[in-house]
PDB file of C-alpha atoms in Angstrom:
ATOM      1  CA  MET A 597      34.684   3.278  22.973  1.00  0.00           C
ATOM      2  CA  THR A 598      36.789   0.497  21.851  1.00  0.00           C
ATOM      3  CA  ALA A 599      40.380   1.357  20.468  1.00  0.00           C
ATOM      4  CA  LEU A 600      39.480  -1.344  17.773  1.00  0.00           C
ATOM      5  CA  LEU A 601      36.867   0.969  16.261  1.00  0.00           C
ATOM      6  CA  LEU A 602      38.929   4.172  15.781  1.00  0.00           C
ATOM      7  CA  PRO A 603      40.847   3.018  12.611  1.00  0.00           C
ATOM      8  CA  LEU A 604      37.596   2.043  11.101  1.00  0.00           C
ATOM      9  CA  LEU A 605      36.158   5.511  11.903  1.00  0.00           C
ATOM     10  CA  ALA A 606      39.212   6.891   9.953  1.00  0.00           C
ATOM     11  CA  VAL A 607      38.345   4.917   6.935  1.00  0.00           C
ATOM     12  CA  VAL A 608      34.723   5.846   7.183  1.00  0.00           C
ATOM     13  CA  ALA A 609      35.722   9.558   7.184  1.00  0.00           C
ATOM     14  CA  TYR A 610      38.071   9.208   4.227  1.00  0.00           C
ATOM     15  CA  PHE A 611      35.462   7.206   2.013  1.00  0.00           C
ATOM     16  CA  ASP A 612      32.822   9.895   2.840  1.00  0.00           C
ATOM     17  CA  LEU A 613      35.131  12.771   1.895  1.00  0.00           C
ATOM     18  CA  ARG A 614      36.499  11.104  -1.241  1.00  0.00           C
ATOM     19  CA  TYR A 615      33.455   9.421  -2.596  1.00  0.00           C
ATOM     20  CA  MET A 616      30.542  10.918  -0.459  1.00  0.00           C
ATOM     21  CA  ARG A 617      29.367   7.374   0.429  1.00  0.00           C
ATOM     22  CA  ILE A 618      30.016   4.849   3.212  1.00  0.00           C
ATOM     23  CA  PRO A 619      30.426   1.559   1.858  1.00  0.00           C
ATOM     24  CA  ASP A 620      28.529  -1.491   3.215  1.00  0.00           C
ATOM     25  CA  ARG A 621      31.628  -3.296   4.153  1.00  0.00           C
ATOM     26  CA  LEU A 622      32.604  -0.807   6.636  1.00  0.00           C
ATOM     27  CA  THR A 623      29.304  -0.878   8.393  1.00  0.00           C
ATOM     28  CA  LEU A 624      29.503  -4.612   8.243  1.00  0.00           C
ATOM     29  CA  ALA A 625      32.892  -4.432   9.737  1.00  0.00           C
ATOM     30  CA  ALA A 626      31.696  -2.353  12.621  1.00  0.00           C
ATOM     31  CA  LEU A 627      28.910  -4.674  13.188  1.00  0.00           C
ATOM     32  CA  ALA A 628      31.285  -7.783  13.117  1.00  0.00           C
ATOM     33  CA  LEU A 629      33.517  -5.941  15.534  1.00  0.00           C
ATOM     34  CA  PHE A 630      30.606  -5.294  17.990  1.00  0.00           C
ATOM     35  CA  LEU A 631      29.405  -8.944  17.574  1.00  0.00           C
ATOM     36  CA  LEU A 632      32.960 -10.037  18.390  1.00  0.00           C
ATOM     37  CA  LEU A 633      33.090  -8.069  21.493  1.00  0.00           C
ATOM     38  CA  SER A 634      29.472  -8.232  22.660  1.00  0.00           C
ATOM     39  CA  PRO A 635      30.034 -11.525  24.490  1.00  0.00           C
ATOM     40  CA  THR A 636      31.619  -9.224  27.123  1.00  0.00           C
ATOM     41  CA  LEU A 637      28.463  -7.345  27.749  1.00  0.00           C
ATOM     42  CA  ALA A 638      25.863  -8.316  30.336  1.00  0.00           C
ATOM     43  CA  LEU A 639      22.522  -8.525  28.976  1.00  0.00           C
ATOM     44  CA  PRO A 640      21.088  -5.530  30.813  1.00  0.00           C
ATOM     45  CA  GLU A 641      23.839  -3.461  29.060  1.00  0.00           C
ATOM     46  CA  LEU A 642      23.286  -5.156  25.626  1.00  0.00           C
ATOM     47  CA  ALA A 643      19.431  -4.728  25.335  1.00  0.00           C
ATOM     48  CA  PRO A 644      19.272  -0.909  25.587  1.00  0.00           C
ATOM     49  CA  ARG A 645      22.353  -0.626  22.854  1.00  0.00           C
ATOM     50  CA  LEU A 646      20.137  -2.672  20.554  1.00  0.00           C
ATOM     51  CA  LEU A 647      17.048  -0.736  21.345  1.00  0.00           C
ATOM     52  CA  VAL A 648      18.793   2.570  20.742  1.00  0.00           C
ATOM     53  CA  ALA A 649      20.561   1.321  17.460  1.00  0.00           C
ATOM     54  CA  GLY A 650      17.275  -0.177  16.236  1.00  0.00           C
ATOM     55  CA  THR A 651      15.413   3.086  17.051  1.00  0.00           C
ATOM     56  CA  VAL A 652      17.964   5.321  15.174  1.00  0.00           C
ATOM     57  CA  PHE A 653      17.974   2.984  12.254  1.00  0.00           C
ATOM     58  CA  ALA A 654      14.160   3.225  11.976  1.00  0.00           C
ATOM     59  CA  ILE A 655      14.207   6.951  12.138  1.00  0.00           C
ATOM     60  CA  GLY A 656      17.194   6.924   9.574  1.00  0.00           C
ATOM     61  CA  VAL A 657      15.134   4.936   7.120  1.00  0.00           C
ATOM     62  CA  VAL A 658      12.297   7.538   7.265  1.00  0.00           C
ATOM     63  CA  ALA A 659      14.894  10.389   6.786  1.00  0.00           C
ATOM     64  CA  PHE A 660      16.489   8.525   3.818  1.00  0.00           C
ATOM     65  CA  ALA A 661      12.957   8.189   2.279  1.00  0.00           C
ATOM     66  CA  LEU A 662      12.472  11.935   2.653  1.00  0.00           C
ATOM     67  CA  GLY A 663      15.955  12.520   0.977  1.00  0.00           C
ATOM     68  CA  LEU A 664      17.364  13.959   4.245  1.00  0.00           C
ATOM     69  CA  PHE A 665      20.239  11.554   4.776  1.00  0.00           C
ATOM     70  CA  GLY A 666      22.311   9.306   2.621  1.00  0.00           C
ATOM     71  CA  GLY A 667      21.924   5.404   2.821  1.00  0.00           C
ATOM     72  CA  GLY A 668      25.427   5.084   4.145  1.00  0.00           C
ATOM     73  CA  ASP A 669      24.995   7.560   7.053  1.00  0.00           C
ATOM     74  CA  VAL A 670      21.680   5.751   7.941  1.00  0.00           C
ATOM     75  CA  LYS A 671      23.264   2.354   8.351  1.00  0.00           C
ATOM     76  CA  PHE A 672      26.522   3.408   9.819  1.00  0.00           C
ATOM     77  CA  LEU A 673      25.170   5.668  12.607  1.00  0.00           C
ATOM     78  CA  PRO A 674      23.339   2.818  14.443  1.00  0.00           C
ATOM     79  CA  ALA A 675      26.360   0.571  14.113  1.00  0.00           C
ATOM     80  CA  LEU A 676      28.459   3.194  15.839  1.00  0.00           C
ATOM     81  CA  LEU A 677      25.906   3.590  18.544  1.00  0.00           C
ATOM     82  CA  LEU A 678      26.276  -0.114  19.621  1.00  0.00           C
ATOM     83  CA  PHE A 679      29.593   0.948  20.829  1.00  0.00           C
ATOM     84  CA  VAL A 680      28.301   3.762  23.082  1.00  0.00           C
ATOM     85  CA  PRO A 681      27.192   2.710  26.539  1.00  0.00           C
ATOM     86  CA  PRO A 682      23.702   3.900  27.202  1.00  0.00           C
ATOM     87  CA  ALA A 683      24.689   6.024  30.333  1.00  0.00           C
ATOM     88  CA  GLN A 684      26.893   7.966  28.007  1.00  0.00           C
ATOM     89  CA  LEU A 685      24.332   8.652  25.118  1.00  0.00           C
ATOM     90  CA  ALA A 686      24.102  12.037  26.223  1.00  0.00           C
ATOM     91  CA  LEU A 687      27.725  12.806  25.996  1.00  0.00           C
ATOM     92  CA  PHE A 688      27.868  11.044  22.649  1.00  0.00           C
ATOM     93  CA  SER A 689      25.241  13.243  21.244  1.00  0.00           C
ATOM     94  CA  PHE A 690      26.993  16.224  22.431  1.00  0.00           C
ATOM     95  CA  CYS A 691      30.201  15.064  20.642  1.00  0.00           C
ATOM     96  CA  LEU A 692      28.217  14.229  17.375  1.00  0.00           C
ATOM     97  CA  SER A 693      26.446  17.572  17.512  1.00  0.00           C
ATOM     98  CA  GLY A 694      29.726  19.508  17.751  1.00  0.00           C
ATOM     99  CA  ALA A 695      31.289  17.168  15.164  1.00  0.00           C
ATOM    100  CA  ILE A 696      28.330  17.950  12.723  1.00  0.00           C
ATOM    101  CA  LEU A 697      28.731  21.766  13.476  1.00  0.00           C
ATOM    102  CA  LEU A 698      32.630  21.417  12.835  1.00  0.00           C
ATOM    103  CA  ALA A 699      32.055  19.307   9.571  1.00  0.00           C
ATOM    104  CA  ILE A 700      29.659  21.960   8.154  1.00  0.00           C
ATOM    105  CA  ALA A 701      32.022  24.742   8.822  1.00  0.00           C
ATOM    106  CA  SER A 702      35.198  22.803   7.436  1.00  0.00           C
ATOM    107  CA  VAL A 703      33.317  21.567   4.376  1.00  0.00           C
ATOM    108  CA  THR A 704      31.694  25.024   3.801  1.00  0.00           C
ATOM    109  CA  LEU A 705      35.170  26.622   3.929  1.00  0.00           C
ATOM    110  CA  LEU A 706      36.945  23.946   1.901  1.00  0.00           C
ATOM    111  CA  ARG A 707      34.401  24.154  -1.046  1.00  0.00           C
ATOM    112  CA  ASN A 708      34.660  27.753  -1.267  1.00  0.00           C
ATOM    113  CA  ARG A 709      38.559  27.918  -1.047  1.00  0.00           C
ATOM    114  CA  ALA A 710      39.784  24.601  -2.159  1.00  0.00           C
ATOM    115  CA  PRO A 711      42.351  24.382  -4.973  1.00  0.00           C
ATOM    116  CA  ALA A 712      41.392  22.906  -8.432  1.00  0.00           C
ATOM    117  CA  GLN A 713      43.086  19.641  -7.743  1.00  0.00           C
ATOM    118  CA  ALA A 714      40.897  19.223  -4.422  1.00  0.00           C
ATOM    119  CA  ALA A 715      37.950  18.979  -6.991  1.00  0.00           C
ATOM    120  CA  GLN A 716      38.633  15.260  -7.283  1.00  0.00           C
ATOM    121  CA  TRP A 717      37.406  14.807  -3.630  1.00  0.00           C
ATOM    122  CA  ALA A 718      33.623  14.259  -3.882  1.00  0.00           C
ATOM    123  CA  PHE A 719      32.796  16.618  -0.971  1.00  0.00           C
ATOM    124  CA  VAL A 720      34.255  19.414  -2.879  1.00  0.00           C
ATOM    125  CA  ALA A 721      32.940  18.679  -6.304  1.00  0.00           C
ATOM    126  CA  ARG A 722      29.455  18.205  -5.047  1.00  0.00           C
ATOM    127  CA  PRO A 723      27.843  21.572  -3.849  1.00  0.00           C
ATOM    128  CA  ARG A 724      25.178  19.808  -1.851  1.00  0.00           C
ATOM    129  CA  GLY A 725      25.173  17.445   0.937  1.00  0.00           C
ATOM    130  CA  LEU A 726      27.404  16.885   4.012  1.00  0.00           C
ATOM    131  CA  PRO A 727      29.700  13.968   4.497  1.00  0.00           C
ATOM    132  CA  LEU A 728      28.583  12.657   7.778  1.00  0.00           C
ATOM    133  CA  GLY A 729      31.264  10.038   7.986  1.00  0.00           C
ATOM    134  CA  LEU A 730      33.498  12.998   8.912  1.00  0.00           C
ATOM    135  CA  SER A 731      31.340  13.925  11.673  1.00  0.00           C
ATOM    136  CA  PHE A 732      30.886  10.218  12.933  1.00  0.00           C
ATOM    137  CA  ALA A 733      34.730   9.820  13.085  1.00  0.00           C
ATOM    138  CA  LEU A 734      35.171  13.114  14.843  1.00  0.00           C
ATOM    139  CA  ALA A 735      32.485  12.461  17.218  1.00  0.00           C
ATOM    140  CA  GLY A 736      33.990   8.792  17.890  1.00  0.00           C
ATOM    141  CA  PHE A 737      37.433  10.370  18.496  1.00  0.00           C
ATOM    142  CA  ALA A 738      36.227  12.981  20.758  1.00  0.00           C
ATOM    143  CA  PHE A 739      34.031  10.573  22.719  1.00  0.00           C
ATOM    144  CA  ALA A 740      36.968   7.993  22.967  1.00  0.00           C
ATOM    145  CA  ALA A 741      39.168  10.850  24.233  1.00  0.00           C
ATOM    146  CA  LEU A 742      36.615  12.138  26.866  1.00  0.00           C
ATOM    147  CA  THR A 743      35.733   8.696  27.987  1.00  0.00           C
ATOM    148  CA  GLY A 744      38.752   6.803  27.720  1.00  0.00           C
ATOM    149  CA  VAL A 745      39.691   4.274  24.949  1.00  0.00           C
ATOM    150  CA  ARG A 746      39.407   0.558  25.877  1.00  0.00           C
ATOM    151  CA  LEU A 747      40.035  -2.753  24.012  1.00  0.00           C
ATOM    152  CA  GLY A 748      36.494  -4.130  24.941  1.00  0.00           C
ATOM    153  CA  LEU A 749      33.151  -2.459  25.036  1.00  0.00           C
TER     154      LEU A 749
END
């Protein structure tokens, strides 16, 4: 995972916790960063990343239509997956699964015990929904810690 993506992941987590939405401009920033770094990838490395991201996006659109995922989550996850080497998708999936479980536990705890001033944060004020941006950020940071942080892809 590129070190250049990590600050963006922190911003995604903040926006999703604060407003329960991931702005399109953050997804576009991730895509722009990938496009900027993609010339360093060989075609055999690039094609599977695009295939995985496209497949996850298509599944996400269906999940969004069924009301299972938010639109920002559906758009940002494929952009994030572009930064994951195909050989390491299983490890990233493990990181994401753990991050989702951690986010569920944390959000549930905070919703039940948060002080009144925390109600200005959308994830506390809304009794339903999980800010997956937090999970994306936690997974990205965990994945980077496990695989090493690089400047390129």
